[in-house]
Amino acid sequence: MKQYEPTVYVVDDDDAVREALVALLGSVRLRHESFASAEAFLEVVNCHMRGCLLLDVRMPGMSGLELQRKLREQGVALQVIIITGHGDVPMAVRALKAGASDFVEKPFNEQSLLDRIHACLKEEHHLWNTRQAQDEATSRFNLLTPREMAVMELIASGNHTKKIAAQLNIQDRTVDVHRFNIMRKVGVRTLAELLRLWSLAHQPTLP
């Protein structure tokens, strides 16, 4: 299996700040890419990108807030750290409300910034793994027939065999057969495993 290699993307129109960030990331051997504008970053964006985005909130052309909104619309799930000047704190707060993970003020403390970057990368890795597990669980239940899905929903609601049979107007034995087929299709051996998988598939969608 390929080792997870997160990338830190730097988007800042200030050459000096961008170069300082690149040097800092390089000093701790973090994989990174830098862009001088939001528009330049959008040209390479795709929903499979993984890692963290260091984003200047105020830039000529498209602002950091606008870029953040476009990334969300495109389903790009990068963790975002907003970089802001002292006068831009209100904009940073708006960015946090829109889903950014953190913000730092210029001039920033290098170690503090690195700590925040590592925290974001750890969170992104956790969320990505959780999303993958949710997608896998959902794909398994998609294998069920409409009748099996109806039985599964009643099982998940805590109904016993006789009640399921009565609600669906089928025999108890038929319910047992459906349960067996459901567990076989989704790849579990016990009712507890089945219910855990169902719960995972029906968790609120992560950002």
Short mmCIF file of C-alpha atoms in Angstrom, two decimals:
data_model
loop_
_atom_site.label_atom_id
_atom_site.label_comp_id
_atom_site.label_asym_id
_atom_site.label_seq_id
_atom_site.Cartn_x
_atom_site.Cartn_y
_atom_site.Cartn_z
CA MET A 1 0.00 0.00 0.00
CA LYS A 2 1.30 3.45 -0.93
CA GLN A 3 2.31 5.50 2.08
CA TYR A 4 0.15 8.53 2.78
CA GLU A 5 2.00 11.68 1.68
CA PRO A 6 0.10 14.82 2.61
CA THR A 7 0.79 18.05 0.75
CA VAL A 8 0.74 21.53 2.23
CA TYR A 9 -0.52 24.00 -0.38
CA VAL A 10 0.50 27.64 0.06
CA VAL A 11 -1.62 30.33 -1.59
CA ASP A 12 -0.34 33.86 -0.92
CA ASP A 13 0.28 36.78 -3.26
CA ASP A 14 3.08 38.18 -1.05
CA ASP A 15 6.32 36.80 -2.49
CA ALA A 16 8.25 37.22 0.75
CA VAL A 17 5.63 35.47 2.87
CA ARG A 18 5.19 32.70 0.32
CA GLU A 19 8.94 32.10 0.12
CA ALA A 20 9.24 32.10 3.92
CA LEU A 21 6.49 29.51 4.19
CA VAL A 22 8.06 27.33 1.51
CA ALA A 23 11.42 27.50 3.30
CA LEU A 24 9.77 26.59 6.62
CA LEU A 25 7.93 23.61 5.14
CA GLY A 26 11.07 22.46 3.36
CA SER A 27 13.07 22.64 6.59
CA VAL A 28 10.88 19.93 8.14
CA ARG A 29 10.56 17.99 4.89
CA LEU A 30 6.85 18.54 4.45
CA ARG A 31 5.72 18.06 0.88
CA HIS A 32 4.47 21.40 -0.44
CA GLU A 33 3.35 23.41 -3.46
CA SER A 34 2.98 27.18 -3.65
CA PHE A 35 0.77 29.52 -5.67
CA ALA A 36 0.77 33.30 -6.04
CA SER A 37 -2.99 33.61 -6.46
CA ALA A 38 -6.26 31.85 -5.78
CA GLU A 39 -6.88 31.67 -9.52
CA ALA A 40 -3.58 29.81 -10.08
CA PHE A 41 -4.46 27.30 -7.39
CA LEU A 42 -7.94 26.70 -8.84
CA GLU A 43 -6.34 25.67 -12.14
CA VAL A 44 -4.87 22.55 -10.49
CA VAL A 45 -7.55 21.79 -7.90
CA ASN A 46 -9.27 18.42 -7.85
CA CYS A 47 -11.44 16.62 -5.30
CA HIS A 48 -8.74 14.00 -4.67
CA MET A 49 -6.29 16.47 -3.18
CA ARG A 50 -5.24 15.61 0.34
CA GLY A 51 -3.49 17.67 2.97
CA CYS A 52 -3.65 21.22 4.21
CA LEU A 53 -4.06 24.65 2.62
CA LEU A 54 -2.28 27.76 3.96
CA LEU A 55 -4.44 30.51 2.54
CA ASP A 56 -3.96 34.27 2.60
CA VAL A 57 -7.33 35.83 3.32
CA ARG A 58 -6.79 39.09 1.40
CA MET A 59 -5.38 38.91 -2.14
CA PRO A 60 -5.82 40.83 -5.40
CA GLY A 61 -8.49 39.26 -7.56
CA MET A 62 -10.11 36.32 -5.80
CA SER A 63 -9.94 36.54 -2.01
CA GLY A 64 -9.20 33.67 0.34
CA LEU A 65 -12.87 33.57 1.37
CA GLU A 66 -13.98 33.26 -2.26
CA LEU A 67 -11.48 30.48 -2.87
CA GLN A 68 -12.62 28.68 0.25
CA ARG A 69 -16.22 28.83 -0.98
CA LYS A 70 -15.29 27.49 -4.43
CA LEU A 71 -13.32 24.60 -2.91
CA ARG A 72 -16.30 23.67 -0.78
CA GLU A 73 -18.58 23.78 -3.84
CA GLN A 74 -16.18 21.47 -5.71
CA GLY A 75 -16.02 18.98 -2.85
CA VAL A 76 -12.36 19.62 -2.07
CA ALA A 77 -11.86 18.52 1.53
CA LEU A 78 -8.50 20.11 2.33
CA GLN A 79 -8.06 21.43 5.85
CA VAL A 80 -7.63 25.22 5.65
CA ILE A 81 -5.46 27.49 7.78
CA ILE A 82 -6.14 31.14 7.09
CA ILE A 83 -3.17 33.53 7.09
CA THR A 84 -4.19 37.06 7.99
CA GLY A 85 -2.83 40.48 8.76
CA HIS A 86 -3.90 42.20 11.96
CA GLY A 87 -6.66 44.17 10.25
CA ASP A 88 -8.14 41.07 8.63
CA VAL A 89 -9.12 39.17 11.77
CA PRO A 90 -12.86 39.69 11.14
CA MET A 91 -12.40 38.08 7.72
CA ALA A 92 -10.55 35.20 9.36
CA VAL A 93 -13.45 34.71 11.75
CA ARG A 94 -15.80 34.55 8.77
CA ALA A 95 -13.50 31.94 7.23
CA LEU A 96 -13.67 29.85 10.40
CA LYS A 97 -17.46 30.00 10.32
CA ALA A 98 -17.29 28.84 6.69
CA GLY A 99 -15.27 25.77 7.64
CA ALA A 100 -11.61 26.80 7.98
CA SER A 101 -9.74 24.87 10.66
CA ASP A 102 -7.61 27.68 12.11
CA PHE A 103 -6.06 31.05 11.41
CA VAL A 104 -2.69 32.65 12.11
CA GLU A 105 -1.72 36.30 12.13
CA LYS A 106 1.32 37.76 10.40
CA PRO A 107 4.06 37.76 11.53
CA PHE A 108 3.60 34.16 12.63
CA ASN A 109 5.61 32.07 15.05
CA GLU A 110 7.19 29.29 13.00
CA GLN A 111 6.89 26.52 15.58
CA SER A 112 3.31 27.46 16.41
CA LEU A 113 2.43 27.39 12.71
CA LEU A 114 4.10 24.01 12.23
CA ASP A 115 2.17 22.64 15.21
CA ARG A 116 -1.08 23.84 13.65
CA ILE A 117 -0.16 22.38 10.27
CA HIS A 118 0.61 18.98 11.79
CA ALA A 119 -2.67 19.08 13.74
CA CYS A 120 -4.57 19.84 10.52
CA LEU A 121 -2.83 17.04 8.63
CA LYS A 122 -3.67 14.60 11.40
CA GLU A 123 -7.32 15.70 11.37
CA GLU A 124 -7.48 15.50 7.56
CA HIS A 125 -6.08 11.96 7.63
CA HIS A 126 -8.66 10.91 10.24
CA LEU A 127 -11.56 12.49 8.31
CA TRP A 128 -10.39 10.95 5.03
CA ASN A 129 -10.22 7.48 6.57
CA THR A 130 -13.68 7.95 8.08
CA ARG A 131 -15.12 9.09 4.75
CA GLN A 132 -13.58 6.07 3.04
CA ALA A 133 -15.13 3.75 5.63
CA GLN A 134 -18.51 5.46 5.23
CA ASP A 135 -18.38 5.16 1.45
CA GLU A 136 -17.45 1.47 1.71
CA ALA A 137 -20.29 0.80 4.15
CA THR A 138 -22.78 2.63 1.92
CA SER A 139 -21.63 0.68 -1.15
CA ARG A 140 -22.23 -2.60 0.67
CA PHE A 141 -25.82 -1.72 1.55
CA ASN A 142 -26.41 -0.60 -2.02
CA LEU A 143 -26.11 -4.29 -2.95
CA LEU A 144 -29.40 -5.05 -1.21
CA THR A 145 -32.68 -5.51 -3.04
CA PRO A 146 -35.55 -3.13 -2.17
CA ARG A 147 -37.17 -5.87 -0.03
CA GLU A 148 -33.90 -6.57 1.78
CA MET A 149 -33.45 -2.85 2.38
CA ALA A 150 -36.94 -2.66 3.89
CA VAL A 151 -36.08 -5.53 6.23
CA MET A 152 -32.73 -3.92 7.07
CA GLU A 153 -34.37 -0.62 8.00
CA LEU A 154 -36.74 -2.43 10.35
CA ILE A 155 -33.87 -4.41 11.88
CA ALA A 156 -31.96 -1.15 12.43
CA SER A 157 -35.02 0.31 14.16
CA GLY A 158 -34.87 -2.49 16.73
CA ASN A 159 -37.74 -4.63 15.49
CA HIS A 160 -37.74 -8.38 16.13
CA THR A 161 -38.55 -11.02 13.54
CA LYS A 162 -42.28 -11.36 14.27
CA LYS A 163 -42.85 -7.60 14.15
CA ILE A 164 -40.93 -7.27 10.88
CA ALA A 165 -42.95 -10.11 9.39
CA ALA A 166 -46.22 -8.51 10.48
CA GLN A 167 -45.27 -5.08 9.10
CA LEU A 168 -44.16 -6.49 5.73
CA ASN A 169 -46.90 -9.13 5.61
CA ILE A 170 -44.43 -11.99 5.17
CA GLN A 171 -43.59 -15.15 7.08
CA ASP A 172 -41.15 -15.22 10.01
CA ARG A 173 -39.00 -17.67 8.06
CA THR A 174 -38.85 -15.24 5.14
CA VAL A 175 -37.55 -12.52 7.46
CA ASP A 176 -34.82 -14.89 8.67
CA VAL A 177 -33.85 -15.67 5.07
CA HIS A 178 -33.67 -11.96 4.24
CA ARG A 179 -31.54 -11.31 7.32
CA PHE A 180 -29.16 -14.10 6.32
CA ASN A 181 -28.86 -12.72 2.77
CA ILE A 182 -28.33 -9.18 4.05
CA MET A 183 -25.48 -10.25 6.33
CA ARG A 184 -23.91 -12.30 3.56
CA LYS A 185 -24.06 -9.46 1.06
CA VAL A 186 -22.59 -6.81 3.36
CA GLY A 187 -19.96 -9.19 4.70
CA VAL A 188 -20.73 -9.45 8.42
CA ARG A 189 -21.24 -12.44 10.70
CA THR A 190 -23.16 -11.06 13.65
CA LEU A 191 -26.12 -8.77 14.21
CA ALA A 192 -23.89 -6.42 16.21
CA GLU A 193 -21.50 -6.06 13.25
CA LEU A 194 -24.46 -5.45 10.94
CA LEU A 195 -25.83 -2.67 13.13
CA ARG A 196 -22.40 -1.03 13.51
CA LEU A 197 -21.95 -1.03 9.75
CA TRP A 198 -25.44 0.42 9.24
CA SER A 199 -24.71 3.15 11.77
CA LEU A 200 -21.46 4.03 10.00
CA ALA A 201 -23.17 4.20 6.61
CA HIS A 202 -25.82 6.55 8.01
CA GLN A 203 -23.62 8.98 9.91
CA PRO A 204 -23.95 12.60 8.78
CA THR A 205 -21.82 13.20 5.70
CA LEU A 206 -18.43 14.62 6.63
CA PRO A 207 -17.17 17.79 4.97
#
